Amino acid sequence: MARSLSFSCTACGAGHGKWSGRCDACGAWNTITEEAPLSPGPAKTALGARRGVRIPLGDLATEEAPPPRTRSGIDELDRVLGGGLVPASAILVGGDPGIGKSTLLLQAAASFAQAGLKAIYVSGEEASAQVRMRARRLGLGKAPVRLAAETNLRNILTTLEEERPDIAIIDSIQTMWADNVDSAPGSVAQVRAAAHELTTFAKRRGLSVVLVGHVTKEGQIAGPRVIEHMVDTVLYFEGERGHQFRILRAVKNRFGPADEIGVFEMTGKGLAQVHNPSALFLSERDTPAPGSVVFAGIEGTRPVLCEFQALVAPSPHAQARRSVVGWDGGRLAMILAVLEARCAVPFAGFDVYLNVAGGMKISEPAADLAVAAALLSARESSALPSDAVVFGEISLSGALRPVSQAESRLKEAQKLGFSRAIVPAGTRTGAQAGPELNAIPDLAGVVGRFFGARKPR
Ligand code: TYD
Ligand code: MG
């Protein structure tokens, strides 16, 4: 019989038989806490001992109508949801504390209410008066949203059962408390139980629930990862505290494409939509500076231009620094190695800093070439032409590989006034006129063309 697990990881929810400093399942440090088991006592009978009910089986050919969706009217949100809210769906919105989750969801609740849905907003963190005050500041004081401040899950479920709303927002899942579970609110067991009750209730009663989850680094309370698998859609609300840009990113969506993003700006009157994120991300760009390169990326279904900035400076330390914000550190190391090995551009003895402007996070390998160009440009103190965008993947051999959706990247670049694109040879484009292409087969070719020829080793 399985041993009862009395420790669990607040980052990923994995159970452990004993305490340890590091979770084997997700690798996080200091996240394992002691917990009462979710369902104490062994099962009374073996599962096969009592006969179950026969399940009706279907086939794959049956045609289903696409789910009816309700649009909130906030386009940036609707797109991330896959085209609007699907009835009876469970959505998790995760993010750092203070990033603007409550603000976003209060605005969303008001918009859905104005679109004709019955919306209930349950706050476990703020008093109703506080939420009302915020609503007034956002200009939503008259929106027909029903409001409650409550943390007792049983009371919330009873209220939802009687009120029968179309959408319920639970802010936040970590403050919810199920009285049948013997551990503190915010613990893995409580968060899991509360999320399970709410999502199954949503499916049974046909209402949509939106769960707000704080991302935690300290491991005191369970993070949203613990319940990601239970919900239909997982959205993360990201951004740097010092920047006003906020990005809502779909990391999982059973009803639409993942990786879709919505871009918002935090203003004095709440979150404003940013319909043209490329213009926003490039708005602070200085005149052509060494180390600055514009990357034509794709986020979900939408092309987005953003700026990579690199700084390469002689290092005063024995071990040179590599620091990166908004891009993968391992991938940066790989590109530095390719530049050294295939293009004879050494970075030993230099500190390297790489940053994506505007607090954007990029994970596409298509940005490899933009990163390499930014590093070269900073290293050689020589700016790329200011009318150029860059994209392409770099292989370990130093060859440049074409990437997907080149046409939409080029179209977006043209829309924003870029007249030249530095891309891998073999990049396929449509027939229409676009930016002039500088198609280059390998990284050494880019070095030769834009940063003075060097002899490959
Ligand atoms: P909040 O939605 O409370 O964050 P979360 O629920 O993710 O913890 O947002 C808090 C921050 O947003 C707070 O620092 C103030 C800022 N803010 C504005 O700048 N403008 C506004 O109109 C509102 C409501 C909040
Ligand atoms: Mg909040």
Short mmCIF file of C-alpha atoms and ligand atoms in Angstrom, two decimals:
data_model
loop_
_atom_site.label_atom_id
_atom_site.label_comp_id
_atom_site.label_asym_id
_atom_site.label_seq_id
_atom_site.Cartn_x
_atom_site.Cartn_y
_atom_site.Cartn_z
CA MET A 1 0.00 0.00 0.00
CA ALA A 2 1.22 3.52 -0.71
CA ARG A 3 2.84 5.25 2.25
CA SER A 4 0.95 8.36 3.33
CA LEU A 5 2.82 11.42 2.13
CA SER A 6 3.04 14.08 4.79
CA PHE A 7 5.33 16.56 3.03
CA SER A 8 4.64 18.35 -0.21
CA CYS A 9 6.28 20.89 -2.47
CA THR A 10 4.56 24.28 -2.59
CA ALA A 11 5.94 24.92 -6.06
CA CYS A 12 4.79 21.83 -7.94
CA GLY A 13 2.64 20.00 -5.40
CA ALA A 14 4.66 16.76 -5.47
CA GLY A 15 4.33 14.60 -2.36
CA HIS A 16 7.35 13.46 -0.36
CA GLY A 17 7.77 10.93 2.42
CA LYS A 18 10.26 13.09 4.31
CA TRP A 19 11.50 16.65 4.39
CA SER A 20 14.40 17.67 2.19
CA GLY A 21 15.94 20.94 1.09
CA ARG A 22 15.23 20.42 -2.58
CA CYS A 23 12.21 18.99 -4.39
CA ASP A 24 13.30 16.09 -6.66
CA ALA A 25 10.24 16.61 -8.84
CA CYS A 26 10.71 20.26 -9.86
CA GLY A 27 14.16 21.12 -8.51
CA ALA A 28 12.97 24.07 -6.38
CA TRP A 29 14.80 24.77 -3.11
CA ASN A 30 13.16 25.25 0.30
CA THR A 31 9.65 24.62 -0.95
CA ILE A 32 8.87 21.40 0.92
CA THR A 33 6.50 21.83 3.85
CA GLU A 34 4.81 19.39 6.19
CA GLU A 35 1.13 18.84 5.59
CA ALA A 36 -1.73 16.75 6.80
CA PRO A 37 -2.62 14.18 4.13
CA LEU A 38 -5.57 15.17 1.93
CA SER A 39 -7.77 12.16 2.72
CA PRO A 40 -6.69 10.50 5.95
CA GLY A 41 -7.16 6.77 6.42
CA PRO A 42 -6.91 3.91 3.96
CA ALA A 43 -9.64 3.24 1.38
CA LYS A 44 -12.38 1.01 2.84
CA THR A 45 -12.69 -1.49 -0.02
CA ALA A 46 -10.53 -2.39 -2.96
CA LEU A 47 -11.68 -0.49 -6.09
CA GLY A 48 -12.60 -3.62 -8.00
CA ALA A 49 -14.67 -5.10 -5.18
CA ARG A 50 -17.86 -3.19 -6.00
CA ARG A 51 -19.29 -3.05 -9.48
CA GLY A 52 -19.32 0.38 -11.17
CA VAL A 53 -21.71 1.77 -13.79
CA ARG A 54 -21.08 1.14 -17.46
CA ILE A 55 -19.81 4.26 -19.23
CA PRO A 56 -21.41 5.10 -22.61
CA LEU A 57 -18.71 5.14 -25.29
CA GLY A 58 -18.62 7.59 -28.18
CA ASP A 59 -16.65 7.72 -31.41
CA LEU A 60 -14.31 10.24 -32.99
CA ALA A 61 -16.44 11.02 -36.02
CA THR A 62 -19.29 12.75 -34.18
CA GLU A 63 -19.36 16.43 -35.15
CA GLU A 64 -19.58 18.84 -32.24
CA ALA A 65 -20.55 22.46 -32.56
CA PRO A 66 -17.72 24.78 -31.45
CA PRO A 67 -18.32 26.07 -27.92
CA PRO A 68 -20.34 29.29 -27.80
CA ARG A 69 -18.14 32.10 -26.56
CA THR A 70 -18.82 35.41 -24.91
CA ARG A 71 -16.48 38.25 -25.72
CA SER A 72 -15.73 40.71 -22.96
CA GLY A 73 -15.02 43.50 -25.39
CA ILE A 74 -11.46 43.73 -24.02
CA ASP A 75 -9.82 42.45 -27.22
CA GLU A 76 -6.45 41.73 -25.61
CA LEU A 77 -8.17 39.46 -23.09
CA ASP A 78 -10.55 37.82 -25.56
CA ARG A 79 -7.71 36.85 -27.87
CA VAL A 80 -5.73 35.26 -25.05
CA LEU A 81 -8.83 33.27 -24.07
CA GLY A 82 -8.95 31.93 -27.65
CA GLY A 83 -11.74 34.25 -28.83
CA GLY A 84 -13.83 34.80 -25.72
CA LEU A 85 -15.03 33.03 -22.59
CA VAL A 86 -16.18 29.42 -22.98
CA PRO A 87 -19.07 28.45 -20.67
CA ALA A 88 -18.28 25.99 -17.86
CA SER A 89 -14.55 26.51 -18.18
CA ALA A 90 -11.99 26.90 -15.42
CA ILE A 91 -9.32 29.53 -15.88
CA LEU A 92 -6.29 30.18 -13.72
CA VAL A 93 -4.66 33.61 -13.76
CA GLY A 94 -1.25 33.49 -12.11
CA GLY A 95 1.21 36.28 -11.44
CA ASP A 96 3.45 37.99 -8.92
CA PRO A 97 1.71 39.82 -6.06
CA GLY A 98 1.00 43.45 -6.99
CA ILE A 99 1.35 42.90 -10.73
CA GLY A 100 -2.31 43.81 -11.36
CA LYS A 101 -4.32 40.56 -11.33
CA SER A 102 -7.13 41.96 -9.20
CA THR A 103 -7.30 45.07 -11.35
CA LEU A 104 -7.44 43.03 -14.57
CA LEU A 105 -10.11 40.68 -13.28
CA LEU A 106 -12.28 43.42 -11.84
CA GLN A 107 -12.17 45.10 -15.26
CA ALA A 108 -12.89 41.75 -16.92
CA ALA A 109 -15.82 41.02 -14.56
CA ALA A 110 -17.28 44.44 -15.34
CA SER A 111 -16.88 43.92 -19.09
CA PHE A 112 -18.46 40.47 -19.02
CA ALA A 113 -21.29 41.85 -16.89
CA GLN A 114 -21.82 44.64 -19.42
CA ALA A 115 -21.78 42.01 -22.18
CA GLY A 116 -24.79 40.40 -20.49
CA LEU A 117 -23.27 37.72 -18.25
CA LYS A 118 -24.09 37.47 -14.58
CA ALA A 119 -20.75 38.02 -12.86
CA ILE A 120 -19.74 37.50 -9.23
CA TYR A 121 -16.41 38.68 -7.85
CA VAL A 122 -15.34 37.01 -4.60
CA SER A 123 -12.41 38.63 -2.86
CA GLY A 124 -10.63 36.73 -0.14
CA GLU A 125 -7.98 39.39 0.22
CA GLU A 126 -9.75 42.72 0.29
CA ALA A 127 -12.87 43.98 2.02
CA SER A 128 -15.85 44.76 -0.22
CA ALA A 129 -15.37 48.47 0.48
CA GLN A 130 -11.83 48.29 -0.87
CA VAL A 131 -12.95 46.52 -4.04
CA ARG A 132 -15.74 49.07 -4.47
CA MET A 133 -13.28 51.92 -4.08
CA ARG A 134 -11.03 50.39 -6.71
CA ALA A 135 -13.99 49.91 -9.05
CA ARG A 136 -14.90 53.57 -8.68
CA ARG A 137 -11.32 54.61 -9.42
CA LEU A 138 -11.44 52.44 -12.56
CA GLY A 139 -14.68 54.11 -13.61
CA LEU A 140 -16.61 50.87 -13.11
CA GLY A 141 -18.70 51.95 -10.12
CA LYS A 142 -21.95 51.32 -12.02
CA ALA A 143 -21.04 47.94 -13.57
CA PRO A 144 -23.54 45.21 -12.57
CA VAL A 145 -20.97 42.98 -10.84
CA ARG A 146 -22.05 41.20 -7.65
CA LEU A 147 -19.45 41.41 -4.94
CA ALA A 148 -18.52 39.40 -1.84
CA ALA A 149 -15.61 39.26 0.57
CA GLU A 150 -15.37 35.65 1.75
CA THR A 151 -12.81 32.90 2.22
CA ASN A 152 -14.99 30.01 3.35
CA LEU A 153 -15.33 27.73 0.35
CA ARG A 154 -18.51 26.04 1.59
CA ASN A 155 -20.28 29.40 1.87
CA ILE A 156 -19.00 30.44 -1.56
CA LEU A 157 -20.23 27.24 -3.22
CA THR A 158 -23.66 27.55 -1.58
CA THR A 159 -23.92 31.16 -2.74
CA LEU A 160 -22.87 30.28 -6.29
CA GLU A 161 -25.36 27.42 -6.32
CA GLU A 162 -28.22 29.75 -5.38
CA GLU A 163 -27.16 32.77 -7.41
CA ARG A 164 -26.29 30.77 -10.55
CA PRO A 165 -23.87 33.27 -12.12
CA ASP A 166 -22.29 32.76 -15.56
CA ILE A 167 -18.84 33.70 -14.31
CA ALA A 168 -17.31 33.72 -10.83
CA ILE A 169 -13.94 35.24 -10.03
CA ILE A 170 -12.14 33.86 -6.99
CA ASP A 171 -9.40 36.24 -5.83
CA SER A 172 -7.29 34.45 -4.72
CA ILE A 173 -7.22 30.65 -4.54
CA GLN A 174 -4.55 30.83 -1.82
CA THR A 175 -6.91 32.60 0.59
CA MET A 176 -9.71 30.03 0.15
CA TRP A 177 -10.35 27.65 2.98
CA ALA A 178 -12.15 24.31 2.72
CA ASP A 179 -13.27 23.24 6.20
CA ASN A 180 -13.05 19.52 5.35
CA VAL A 181 -9.30 19.76 4.83
CA ASP A 182 -7.19 19.84 7.93
CA SER A 183 -4.46 22.30 6.99
CA ALA A 184 -3.87 26.02 6.75
CA PRO A 185 -5.16 28.20 3.87
CA GLY A 186 -2.48 28.53 1.21
CA SER A 187 -1.06 25.05 1.86
CA VAL A 188 -0.80 22.60 -1.03
CA ALA A 189 -3.67 20.49 0.34
CA GLN A 190 -6.00 23.49 0.75
CA VAL A 191 -5.18 25.07 -2.61
CA ARG A 192 -5.65 21.74 -4.35
CA ALA A 193 -8.90 20.94 -2.58
CA ALA A 194 -10.34 24.41 -3.18
CA ALA A 195 -9.37 24.37 -6.86
CA HIS A 196 -10.78 20.87 -7.28
CA GLU A 197 -14.10 21.80 -5.63
CA LEU A 198 -14.43 24.98 -7.70
CA THR A 199 -13.52 23.43 -11.06
CA THR A 200 -15.79 20.40 -10.62
CA PHE A 201 -18.57 22.73 -9.44
CA ALA A 202 -18.04 24.84 -12.56
CA LYS A 203 -18.33 21.81 -14.87
CA ARG A 204 -21.39 20.50 -13.04
CA ARG A 205 -23.28 23.80 -12.90
CA GLY A 206 -22.15 25.22 -16.24
CA LEU A 207 -20.53 28.37 -14.91
CA SER A 208 -17.04 29.62 -15.64
CA VAL A 209 -14.65 30.15 -12.76
CA VAL A 210 -11.55 32.29 -12.83
CA LEU A 211 -9.05 31.48 -10.10
CA VAL A 212 -6.41 34.03 -9.21
CA GLY A 213 -3.12 32.50 -8.05
CA HIS A 214 -0.14 34.30 -6.59
CA VAL A 215 3.23 33.13 -7.79
CA THR A 216 5.44 32.69 -4.76
CA LYS A 217 9.15 32.30 -4.58
CA GLU A 218 9.49 31.81 -0.83
CA GLY A 219 7.51 28.57 -0.71
CA GLN A 220 5.37 29.72 2.23
CA ILE A 221 2.16 29.29 0.28
CA ALA A 222 1.46 27.01 -2.66
CA GLY A 223 1.88 28.54 -6.10
CA PRO A 224 -0.43 28.19 -9.11
CA ARG A 225 1.62 25.32 -10.58
CA VAL A 226 0.01 23.03 -8.05
CA ILE A 227 -3.33 23.35 -9.85
CA GLU A 228 -2.33 24.04 -13.47
CA HIS A 229 -3.39 20.54 -14.55
CA MET A 230 -6.90 20.87 -13.11
CA VAL A 231 -8.01 23.88 -15.14
CA ASP A 232 -8.75 24.35 -18.85
CA THR A 233 -6.80 27.53 -19.34
CA VAL A 234 -3.71 28.86 -17.61
CA LEU A 235 -2.85 32.52 -18.08
CA TYR A 236 0.14 34.26 -16.56
CA PHE A 237 0.16 37.99 -15.99
CA GLU A 238 3.74 39.17 -16.32
CA GLY A 239 5.68 42.37 -16.23
CA GLU A 240 8.43 44.18 -14.41
CA ARG A 241 7.29 46.19 -11.40
CA GLY A 242 9.20 49.25 -12.67
CA HIS A 243 7.62 49.13 -16.15
CA GLN A 244 4.05 49.96 -16.92
CA PHE A 245 3.68 47.19 -19.54
CA ARG A 246 1.88 44.01 -18.55
CA ILE A 247 1.64 40.88 -20.64
CA LEU A 248 -1.13 38.33 -20.26
CA ARG A 249 0.19 35.07 -21.67
CA ALA A 250 -1.72 31.84 -22.31
CA VAL A 251 0.57 28.95 -21.33
CA LYS A 252 -2.18 26.35 -21.61
CA ASN A 253 -5.54 26.58 -23.33
CA ARG A 254 -7.89 23.71 -24.07
CA PHE A 255 -10.05 26.08 -26.12
CA GLY A 256 -7.51 28.03 -28.13
CA PRO A 257 -3.87 28.47 -29.04
CA ALA A 258 -1.32 28.59 -26.23
CA ASP A 259 1.46 31.21 -26.31
CA GLU A 260 -1.02 33.90 -27.28
CA ILE A 261 -0.35 37.21 -25.56
CA GLY A 262 -2.37 40.27 -24.65
CA VAL A 263 -0.53 43.48 -23.90
CA PHE A 264 -1.70 46.07 -21.37
CA GLU A 265 -0.38 49.21 -19.84
CA MET A 266 -0.92 50.03 -16.14
CA THR A 267 -2.23 53.56 -15.95
CA GLY A 268 -3.70 55.67 -13.17
CA LYS A 269 -7.12 54.42 -14.33
CA GLY A 270 -6.35 50.72 -14.42
CA LEU A 271 -5.16 48.57 -17.28
CA ALA A 272 -5.37 50.02 -20.76
CA GLN A 273 -5.13 47.79 -23.83
CA VAL A 274 -2.13 48.13 -26.10
CA HIS A 275 -3.30 47.34 -29.62
CA ASN A 276 0.06 47.90 -31.26
CA PRO A 277 2.66 46.37 -28.95
CA SER A 278 5.50 46.66 -31.49
CA ALA A 279 5.21 50.44 -31.52
CA LEU A 280 5.14 50.42 -27.72
CA PHE A 281 8.18 48.17 -27.29
CA LEU A 282 10.15 50.24 -29.77
CA SER A 283 8.92 53.63 -28.53
CA GLU A 284 11.85 54.13 -26.15
CA ARG A 285 14.47 53.20 -28.69
CA ASP A 286 17.30 55.68 -29.02
CA THR A 287 18.96 56.61 -32.28
CA PRO A 288 20.98 53.67 -33.64
CA ALA A 289 23.18 52.62 -30.77
CA PRO A 290 25.78 49.87 -30.70
CA GLY A 291 24.26 46.80 -29.05
CA SER A 292 20.67 47.60 -30.00
CA VAL A 293 18.93 45.29 -32.48
CA VAL A 294 15.25 45.04 -33.43
CA PHE A 295 13.91 41.48 -33.47
CA ALA A 296 10.82 40.57 -35.47
CA GLY A 297 9.18 37.93 -33.28
CA ILE A 298 5.92 36.00 -33.17
CA GLU A 299 3.90 35.78 -29.97
CA GLY A 300 1.07 33.29 -30.39
CA THR A 301 -0.65 34.31 -33.61
CA ARG A 302 0.66 37.84 -33.66
CA PRO A 303 3.94 39.34 -34.85
CA VAL A 304 5.61 41.57 -32.26
CA LEU A 305 8.75 43.64 -32.77
CA CYS A 306 11.00 44.25 -29.81
CA GLU A 307 14.47 45.46 -29.05
CA PHE A 308 17.43 43.42 -27.80
CA GLN A 309 20.11 45.45 -26.02
CA ALA A 310 23.60 44.13 -25.33
CA LEU A 311 26.53 45.57 -23.45
CA VAL A 312 30.00 44.02 -23.72
CA ALA A 313 32.68 45.50 -21.48
CA PRO A 314 36.16 44.36 -20.35
CA SER A 315 35.70 42.46 -17.10
CA PRO A 316 37.47 43.49 -13.92
CA HIS A 317 36.68 40.05 -12.45
CA ALA A 318 38.59 36.80 -12.78
CA GLN A 319 35.34 35.18 -13.90
CA ALA A 320 33.56 37.37 -16.48
CA ARG A 321 29.84 38.02 -15.88
CA ARG A 322 27.03 36.86 -18.14
CA SER A 323 23.78 38.52 -17.19
CA VAL A 324 20.53 38.20 -19.11
CA VAL A 325 17.01 39.58 -18.66
CA GLY A 326 14.08 38.46 -20.83
CA TRP A 327 15.91 35.67 -22.66
CA ASP A 328 17.34 32.26 -21.80
CA GLY A 329 20.79 32.25 -20.13
CA GLY A 330 21.70 28.84 -21.56
CA ARG A 331 20.88 29.97 -25.08
CA LEU A 332 23.04 33.09 -24.58
CA ALA A 333 25.99 30.87 -23.58
CA MET A 334 25.43 28.81 -26.72
CA ILE A 335 25.45 31.84 -29.00
CA LEU A 336 28.60 33.20 -27.35
CA ALA A 337 30.25 29.82 -27.93
CA VAL A 338 29.21 29.77 -31.59
CA LEU A 339 30.54 33.32 -32.08
CA GLU A 340 33.88 32.28 -30.54
CA ALA A 341 34.23 28.93 -32.28
CA ARG A 342 32.79 29.66 -35.74
CA CYS A 343 33.39 33.37 -36.22
CA ALA A 344 36.61 33.93 -34.23
CA VAL A 345 35.03 36.64 -32.09
CA PRO A 346 36.30 36.03 -28.55
CA PHE A 347 34.27 37.08 -25.51
CA ALA A 348 36.68 35.77 -22.87
CA GLY A 349 37.60 38.54 -20.44
CA PHE A 350 34.44 40.52 -21.29
CA ASP A 351 31.34 40.96 -19.15
CA VAL A 352 28.23 40.40 -21.27
CA TYR A 353 24.83 41.88 -20.43
CA LEU A 354 21.75 41.18 -22.52
CA ASN A 355 18.32 42.72 -22.03
CA VAL A 356 14.99 42.74 -23.84
CA ALA A 357 13.60 46.28 -23.68
CA GLY A 358 10.22 46.97 -22.11
CA GLY A 359 10.15 43.96 -19.77
CA MET A 360 9.27 41.57 -22.60
CA LYS A 361 10.26 37.90 -22.30
CA ILE A 362 11.31 36.10 -25.48
CA SER A 363 11.64 32.32 -25.77
CA GLU A 364 11.69 31.78 -29.54
CA PRO A 365 14.93 30.35 -31.01
CA ALA A 366 14.16 32.69 -33.92
CA ALA A 367 15.71 35.42 -31.77
CA ASP A 368 19.16 33.75 -31.92
CA LEU A 369 20.34 35.91 -34.80
CA ALA A 370 19.08 39.11 -33.18
CA VAL A 371 20.96 38.18 -29.99
CA ALA A 372 24.14 37.40 -31.93
CA ALA A 373 23.83 40.68 -33.85
CA ALA A 374 23.33 42.65 -30.62
CA LEU A 375 26.39 40.98 -29.06
CA LEU A 376 28.53 41.63 -32.12
CA SER A 377 27.32 45.19 -32.41
CA ALA A 378 28.16 45.85 -28.74
CA ARG A 379 31.50 44.04 -28.97
CA GLU A 380 32.58 45.98 -32.07
CA SER A 381 30.94 49.28 -31.01
CA SER A 382 29.27 49.42 -34.38
CA ALA A 383 25.52 49.93 -34.78
CA LEU A 384 23.44 47.98 -37.30
CA PRO A 385 21.54 50.10 -39.85
CA SER A 386 18.61 51.65 -37.95
CA ASP A 387 16.09 50.53 -40.58
CA ALA A 388 16.89 46.81 -40.13
CA VAL A 389 15.03 44.03 -38.33
CA VAL A 390 16.65 40.69 -37.63
CA PHE A 391 15.42 37.13 -37.15
CA GLY A 392 16.77 33.60 -37.62
CA GLU A 393 17.86 30.54 -35.72
CA ILE A 394 21.55 29.68 -35.29
CA SER A 395 22.79 26.11 -35.31
CA LEU A 396 25.90 24.95 -33.46
CA SER A 397 27.76 24.81 -36.77
CA GLY A 398 27.19 28.53 -37.19
CA ALA A 399 24.70 28.03 -40.02
CA LEU A 400 21.56 30.18 -40.06
CA ARG A 401 18.23 28.37 -40.25
CA PRO A 402 15.04 29.89 -41.64
CA VAL A 403 12.20 30.21 -39.15
CA SER A 404 8.42 29.94 -39.40
CA GLN A 405 6.01 32.76 -40.30
CA ALA A 406 8.68 34.90 -41.98
CA GLU A 407 5.99 36.63 -43.98
CA SER A 408 4.06 37.99 -40.99
CA ARG A 409 7.30 39.07 -39.33
CA LEU A 410 8.29 41.01 -42.46
CA LYS A 411 4.84 42.53 -42.85
CA GLU A 412 4.89 43.83 -39.28
CA ALA A 413 8.40 45.24 -39.83
CA GLN A 414 7.25 47.02 -42.93
CA LYS A 415 4.22 48.41 -41.12
CA LEU A 416 6.54 49.98 -38.55
CA GLY A 417 8.78 51.56 -41.16
CA PHE A 418 11.67 49.08 -41.35
CA SER A 419 12.98 48.75 -44.87
CA ARG A 420 15.56 46.01 -44.46
CA ALA A 421 15.60 42.54 -42.89
CA ILE A 422 18.65 40.46 -42.01
CA VAL A 423 17.49 36.86 -42.29
CA PRO A 424 18.84 33.34 -42.95
CA ALA A 425 19.35 32.35 -46.59
CA GLY A 426 16.40 30.29 -47.75
CA THR A 427 13.83 32.35 -45.83
CA ARG A 428 10.59 31.95 -47.72
CA THR A 429 8.52 35.04 -48.26
CA GLY A 430 5.36 35.82 -50.18
CA ALA A 431 5.28 37.57 -53.51
CA GLN A 432 4.33 41.01 -52.16
CA ALA A 433 6.86 43.76 -51.77
CA GLY A 434 8.27 43.96 -48.25
CA PRO A 435 11.47 45.05 -46.60
CA GLU A 436 14.60 44.43 -48.65
CA LEU A 437 16.07 41.05 -47.62
CA ASN A 438 19.69 40.54 -46.66
CA ALA A 439 19.66 36.74 -46.77
CA ILE A 440 22.83 35.29 -45.27
CA PRO A 441 23.75 31.57 -45.00
CA ASP A 442 25.83 31.60 -41.84
CA LEU A 443 26.85 33.66 -38.84
CA ALA A 444 30.36 34.29 -40.20
CA GLY A 445 28.62 35.91 -43.19
CA VAL A 446 26.80 38.31 -40.84
CA VAL A 447 30.10 39.17 -39.16
CA GLY A 448 31.75 39.77 -42.54
CA ARG A 449 28.91 41.82 -43.92
CA PHE A 450 28.14 44.10 -40.99
CA PHE A 451 31.07 44.00 -38.59
CA GLY A 452 34.20 43.81 -40.76
CA ALA A 453 35.59 40.53 -42.09
CA ARG A 454 37.36 38.17 -39.71
CA LYS A 455 39.23 35.04 -40.53
CA PRO A 456 37.30 31.97 -39.37
CA ARG A 457 39.40 29.69 -37.23
P1 TYD B 1 -3.44 44.59 -8.01
O1 TYD B 1 -4.46 44.41 -9.06
O2 TYD B 1 -3.92 44.80 -6.61
O3 TYD B 1 -2.35 43.44 -8.02
P2 TYD B 1 -2.49 41.88 -7.64
O4 TYD B 1 -3.93 41.57 -7.51
O5 TYD B 1 -1.82 41.17 -8.77
O6 TYD B 1 -1.74 41.69 -6.36
O7 TYD B 1 -2.56 45.83 -8.51
C1 TYD B 1 -1.78 46.48 -7.63
C2 TYD B 1 -0.95 47.54 -8.29
O8 TYD B 1 -1.52 48.18 -9.39
C3 TYD B 1 -0.69 48.58 -7.25
O9 TYD B 1 0.71 48.67 -7.06
C4 TYD B 1 -1.25 49.82 -7.79
C5 TYD B 1 -1.40 49.56 -9.25
N1 TYD B 1 -2.58 50.23 -9.81
C6 TYD B 1 -2.42 51.28 -10.70
O10 TYD B 1 -1.31 51.68 -11.02
N2 TYD B 1 -3.54 51.86 -11.26
C7 TYD B 1 -4.79 51.47 -10.93
O11 TYD B 1 -5.78 52.02 -11.44
C8 TYD B 1 -4.93 50.38 -10.00
C9 TYD B 1 -6.29 49.89 -9.60
C10 TYD B 1 -3.81 49.79 -9.48
MG MG B 2 -4.94 41.12 -5.74
#
